[in-house]
């Protein structure tokens, strides 16, 4: 299905888009965030959230960036 994956900071601002409208096969897949924002600047260590949308499914989970 079509997949969108975005990273947000604790204020709710989108920091980075990792996947936008990507067609991925069923099963395990991976995406890597290098700790940089949309302007390719490094972001601070701390708590962020990822939002994954795949077809009708949407999940939001926290993640911790450790440097």
Short mmCIF file of N, CA, C and O in Angstrom, two decimals:
data_model
loop_
_atom_site.label_atom_id
_atom_site.label_comp_id
_atom_site.label_asym_id
_atom_site.label_seq_id
_atom_site.Cartn_x
_atom_site.Cartn_y
_atom_site.Cartn_z
N UNK A 1 0.84 -1.19 0.00
CA UNK A 1 0.00 0.00 0.00
C UNK A 1 0.88 1.25 0.00
O UNK A 1 2.09 1.18 0.17
N UNK A 2 0.27 2.38 -0.13
CA UNK A 2 0.98 3.66 -0.13
C UNK A 2 1.34 4.02 1.31
O UNK A 2 0.51 3.95 2.20
N UNK A 3 2.59 4.44 1.52
CA UNK A 3 3.09 4.70 2.87
C UNK A 3 3.63 6.12 2.97
O UNK A 3 4.34 6.59 2.08
N UNK A 4 3.28 6.79 4.08
CA UNK A 4 3.86 8.08 4.45
C UNK A 4 4.48 7.93 5.82
O UNK A 4 3.87 7.32 6.71
N UNK A 5 5.67 8.47 6.01
CA UNK A 5 6.35 8.41 7.30
C UNK A 5 6.96 9.77 7.58
O UNK A 5 7.82 10.24 6.82
N UNK A 6 6.52 10.42 8.65
CA UNK A 6 6.98 11.75 9.02
C UNK A 6 7.52 11.74 10.45
O UNK A 6 7.02 10.99 11.30
N UNK A 7 8.49 12.60 10.71
CA UNK A 7 9.04 12.80 12.06
C UNK A 7 8.59 14.17 12.55
O UNK A 7 8.71 15.16 11.82
N UNK A 8 8.12 14.23 13.80
CA UNK A 8 7.66 15.49 14.41
C UNK A 8 8.40 15.73 15.72
O UNK A 8 8.78 14.78 16.41
N UNK A 9 8.58 17.02 16.08
CA UNK A 9 9.15 17.34 17.38
C UNK A 9 8.03 17.39 18.42
O UNK A 9 6.85 17.23 18.09
N UNK A 10 8.37 17.62 19.69
CA UNK A 10 7.36 17.61 20.75
C UNK A 10 6.37 18.75 20.63
O UNK A 10 5.28 18.69 21.18
N UNK A 11 6.71 19.80 19.89
CA UNK A 11 5.79 20.91 19.66
C UNK A 11 4.80 20.60 18.53
O UNK A 11 3.90 21.39 18.28
N UNK A 12 4.99 19.47 17.87
CA UNK A 12 4.08 19.07 16.80
C UNK A 12 4.48 19.57 15.43
O UNK A 12 3.73 19.40 14.47
N UNK A 13 5.66 20.15 15.30
CA UNK A 13 6.14 20.61 14.01
C UNK A 13 6.82 19.48 13.26
O UNK A 13 7.62 18.74 13.84
N UNK A 14 6.52 19.37 11.97
CA UNK A 14 7.14 18.33 11.17
C UNK A 14 8.61 18.67 10.99
O UNK A 14 8.98 19.75 10.55
N UNK A 15 9.46 17.72 11.32
CA UNK A 15 10.91 17.90 11.23
C UNK A 15 11.45 17.32 9.93
O UNK A 15 12.29 17.92 9.28
N UNK A 16 10.94 16.16 9.55
CA UNK A 16 11.47 15.47 8.37
C UNK A 16 10.41 14.52 7.80
O UNK A 16 9.66 13.92 8.56
N UNK A 17 10.38 14.41 6.50
CA UNK A 17 9.55 13.42 5.83
C UNK A 17 10.49 12.35 5.29
O UNK A 17 11.39 12.64 4.51
N UNK A 18 10.29 11.12 5.76
CA UNK A 18 11.14 10.02 5.30
C UNK A 18 10.53 9.29 4.11
O UNK A 18 11.25 8.87 3.21
N UNK A 19 9.22 9.13 4.11
CA UNK A 19 8.53 8.49 2.99
C UNK A 19 7.28 9.29 2.68
O UNK A 19 6.55 9.69 3.60
N UNK A 20 7.01 9.51 1.42
CA UNK A 20 5.81 10.26 1.00
C UNK A 20 5.23 9.57 -0.22
O UNK A 20 5.80 9.62 -1.31
N UNK A 21 4.12 8.88 -0.04
CA UNK A 21 3.45 8.22 -1.16
C UNK A 21 4.23 7.06 -1.75
O UNK A 21 4.06 6.73 -2.91
N UNK A 22 5.08 6.43 -0.94
CA UNK A 22 5.88 5.30 -1.42
C UNK A 22 5.04 4.03 -1.46
O UNK A 22 4.27 3.76 -0.54
N UNK A 23 5.19 3.26 -2.51
CA UNK A 23 4.55 1.95 -2.60
C UNK A 23 5.54 0.92 -2.07
O UNK A 23 6.59 0.69 -2.67
N UNK A 24 5.20 0.31 -0.93
CA UNK A 24 6.07 -0.69 -0.33
C UNK A 24 5.39 -2.05 -0.35
O UNK A 24 4.17 -2.14 -0.22
N UNK A 25 6.17 -3.12 -0.47
CA UNK A 25 5.58 -4.46 -0.47
C UNK A 25 5.13 -4.85 0.93
O UNK A 25 5.62 -4.29 1.93
N UNK A 26 4.23 -5.81 1.04
CA UNK A 26 3.82 -6.30 2.36
C UNK A 26 5.01 -6.88 3.10
O UNK A 26 5.97 -7.35 2.50
N UNK A 27 4.93 -6.86 4.42
CA UNK A 27 5.99 -7.44 5.24
C UNK A 27 6.89 -6.38 5.82
O UNK A 27 6.65 -5.18 5.67
N UNK A 28 7.95 -6.80 6.48
CA UNK A 28 8.86 -5.86 7.13
C UNK A 28 9.56 -4.95 6.12
O UNK A 28 9.99 -5.40 5.05
N UNK A 29 9.66 -3.68 6.45
CA UNK A 29 10.38 -2.69 5.66
C UNK A 29 11.13 -1.80 6.64
O UNK A 29 10.83 -1.80 7.84
N UNK A 30 12.08 -1.03 6.17
CA UNK A 30 12.88 -0.18 7.05
C UNK A 30 13.06 1.20 6.44
O UNK A 30 13.10 1.34 5.21
N UNK A 31 13.15 2.19 7.31
CA UNK A 31 13.49 3.56 6.91
C UNK A 31 14.47 4.08 7.96
O UNK A 31 14.32 3.80 9.15
N UNK A 32 15.45 4.82 7.53
CA UNK A 32 16.48 5.33 8.44
C UNK A 32 16.40 6.85 8.50
O UNK A 32 16.38 7.52 7.47
N UNK A 33 16.33 7.37 9.73
CA UNK A 33 16.40 8.81 9.95
C UNK A 33 17.78 9.12 10.50
O UNK A 33 18.20 8.54 11.50
N UNK A 34 18.50 10.02 9.87
CA UNK A 34 19.88 10.33 10.25
C UNK A 34 19.98 11.41 11.31
O UNK A 34 21.07 11.86 11.62
N UNK A 35 18.84 11.86 11.86
CA UNK A 35 18.88 12.90 12.88
C UNK A 35 19.02 14.29 12.29
O UNK A 35 19.49 15.22 12.95
N UNK A 36 18.59 14.44 11.05
CA UNK A 36 18.66 15.75 10.39
C UNK A 36 17.26 16.18 9.98
O UNK A 36 16.39 15.36 9.72
N UNK A 37 17.06 17.50 9.91
CA UNK A 37 15.75 18.03 9.53
C UNK A 37 15.61 18.12 8.02
O UNK A 37 16.50 17.69 7.28
N UNK A 38 14.51 18.70 7.57
CA UNK A 38 14.24 18.81 6.14
C UNK A 38 15.28 19.66 5.41
O UNK A 38 15.51 19.49 4.22
N UNK A 39 15.94 20.59 6.13
CA UNK A 39 16.99 21.42 5.55
C UNK A 39 18.37 20.81 5.68
O UNK A 39 19.38 21.46 5.45
N UNK A 40 18.44 19.53 6.08
CA UNK A 40 19.68 18.77 6.26
C UNK A 40 20.54 19.31 7.40
O UNK A 40 21.75 19.14 7.41
N UNK A 41 19.92 19.99 8.37
CA UNK A 41 20.63 20.46 9.56
C UNK A 41 20.44 19.44 10.68
O UNK A 41 19.36 18.86 10.82
N UNK A 42 21.47 19.20 11.49
CA UNK A 42 21.31 18.26 12.61
C UNK A 42 20.31 18.81 13.62
O UNK A 42 20.25 20.02 13.86
N UNK A 43 19.50 17.92 14.19
CA UNK A 43 18.54 18.31 15.22
C UNK A 43 19.08 17.90 16.59
O UNK A 43 19.98 17.07 16.69
N UNK A 44 18.52 18.49 17.63
CA UNK A 44 18.96 18.20 19.00
C UNK A 44 18.53 16.80 19.42
O UNK A 44 17.51 16.27 18.96
N UNK A 45 19.31 16.22 20.32
CA UNK A 45 18.92 14.95 20.92
C UNK A 45 17.66 15.19 21.74
O UNK A 45 17.43 16.28 22.26
N UNK A 46 16.82 14.18 21.82
CA UNK A 46 15.60 14.30 22.61
C UNK A 46 14.49 13.43 22.07
O UNK A 46 14.71 12.52 21.28
N UNK A 47 13.27 13.73 22.51
CA UNK A 47 12.10 12.95 22.13
C UNK A 47 11.46 13.53 20.88
O UNK A 47 11.25 14.75 20.78
N UNK A 48 11.13 12.67 19.96
CA UNK A 48 10.43 13.02 18.73
C UNK A 48 9.30 12.00 18.56
O UNK A 48 9.21 11.03 19.31
N UNK A 49 8.46 12.22 17.58
CA UNK A 49 7.38 11.29 17.29
C UNK A 49 7.41 10.97 15.81
O UNK A 49 7.72 11.83 15.00
N UNK A 50 7.10 9.72 15.49
CA UNK A 50 6.93 9.39 14.08
C UNK A 50 5.47 9.06 13.83
O UNK A 50 4.78 8.51 14.68
N UNK A 51 4.99 9.47 12.67
CA UNK A 51 3.63 9.17 12.24
C UNK A 51 3.73 8.35 10.97
O UNK A 51 4.29 8.79 9.97
N UNK A 52 3.19 7.15 11.04
CA UNK A 52 3.21 6.22 9.92
C UNK A 52 1.79 6.05 9.42
O UNK A 52 0.89 5.72 10.20
N UNK A 53 1.59 6.28 8.13
CA UNK A 53 0.30 6.07 7.49
C UNK A 53 0.50 5.07 6.36
O UNK A 53 1.31 5.29 5.47
N UNK A 54 -0.24 3.97 6.44
CA UNK A 54 -0.16 2.92 5.42
C UNK A 54 -1.58 2.51 5.09
O UNK A 54 -2.25 1.85 5.89
N UNK A 55 -2.04 2.93 3.92
CA UNK A 55 -3.43 2.65 3.55
C UNK A 55 -4.35 3.31 4.56
O UNK A 55 -4.18 4.47 4.91
N UNK A 56 -5.30 2.55 5.13
CA UNK A 56 -6.22 3.13 6.11
C UNK A 56 -5.65 3.19 7.53
O UNK A 56 -6.29 3.72 8.44
N UNK A 57 -4.47 2.67 7.74
CA UNK A 57 -3.88 2.58 9.08
C UNK A 57 -3.00 3.79 9.38
O UNK A 57 -2.22 4.22 8.54
N UNK A 58 -3.14 4.32 10.61
CA UNK A 58 -2.31 5.44 11.07
C UNK A 58 -1.86 5.17 12.49
O UNK A 58 -2.68 4.83 13.34
N UNK A 59 -0.55 5.33 12.73
CA UNK A 59 -0.02 5.18 14.09
C UNK A 59 0.96 6.31 14.37
O UNK A 59 1.63 6.81 13.46
N UNK A 60 1.00 6.71 15.63
CA UNK A 60 1.96 7.71 16.10
C UNK A 60 2.65 7.11 17.32
O UNK A 60 1.97 6.67 18.25
N UNK A 61 3.98 7.12 17.29
CA UNK A 61 4.75 6.56 18.41
C UNK A 61 5.93 7.47 18.71
O UNK A 61 6.49 8.09 17.80
N UNK A 62 6.33 7.53 19.99
CA UNK A 62 7.51 8.33 20.32
C UNK A 62 8.79 7.60 19.95
O UNK A 62 8.82 6.37 19.84
N UNK A 63 9.84 8.38 19.75
CA UNK A 63 11.18 7.82 19.58
C UNK A 63 12.15 8.77 20.25
O UNK A 63 11.87 9.94 20.44
N UNK A 64 13.29 8.24 20.65
CA UNK A 64 14.31 9.07 21.31
C UNK A 64 15.54 9.10 20.43
O UNK A 64 16.08 8.06 20.05
N UNK A 65 15.98 10.32 20.12
CA UNK A 65 17.21 10.51 19.36
C UNK A 65 18.33 10.72 20.36
O UNK A 65 18.30 11.65 21.17
N UNK A 66 19.31 9.84 20.34
CA UNK A 66 20.45 9.90 21.24
C UNK A 66 21.69 10.16 20.40
O UNK A 66 21.93 9.51 19.40
N UNK A 67 22.46 11.15 20.84
CA UNK A 67 23.70 11.47 20.11
C UNK A 67 24.90 11.12 20.92
O UNK A 67 24.92 11.09 22.09
#
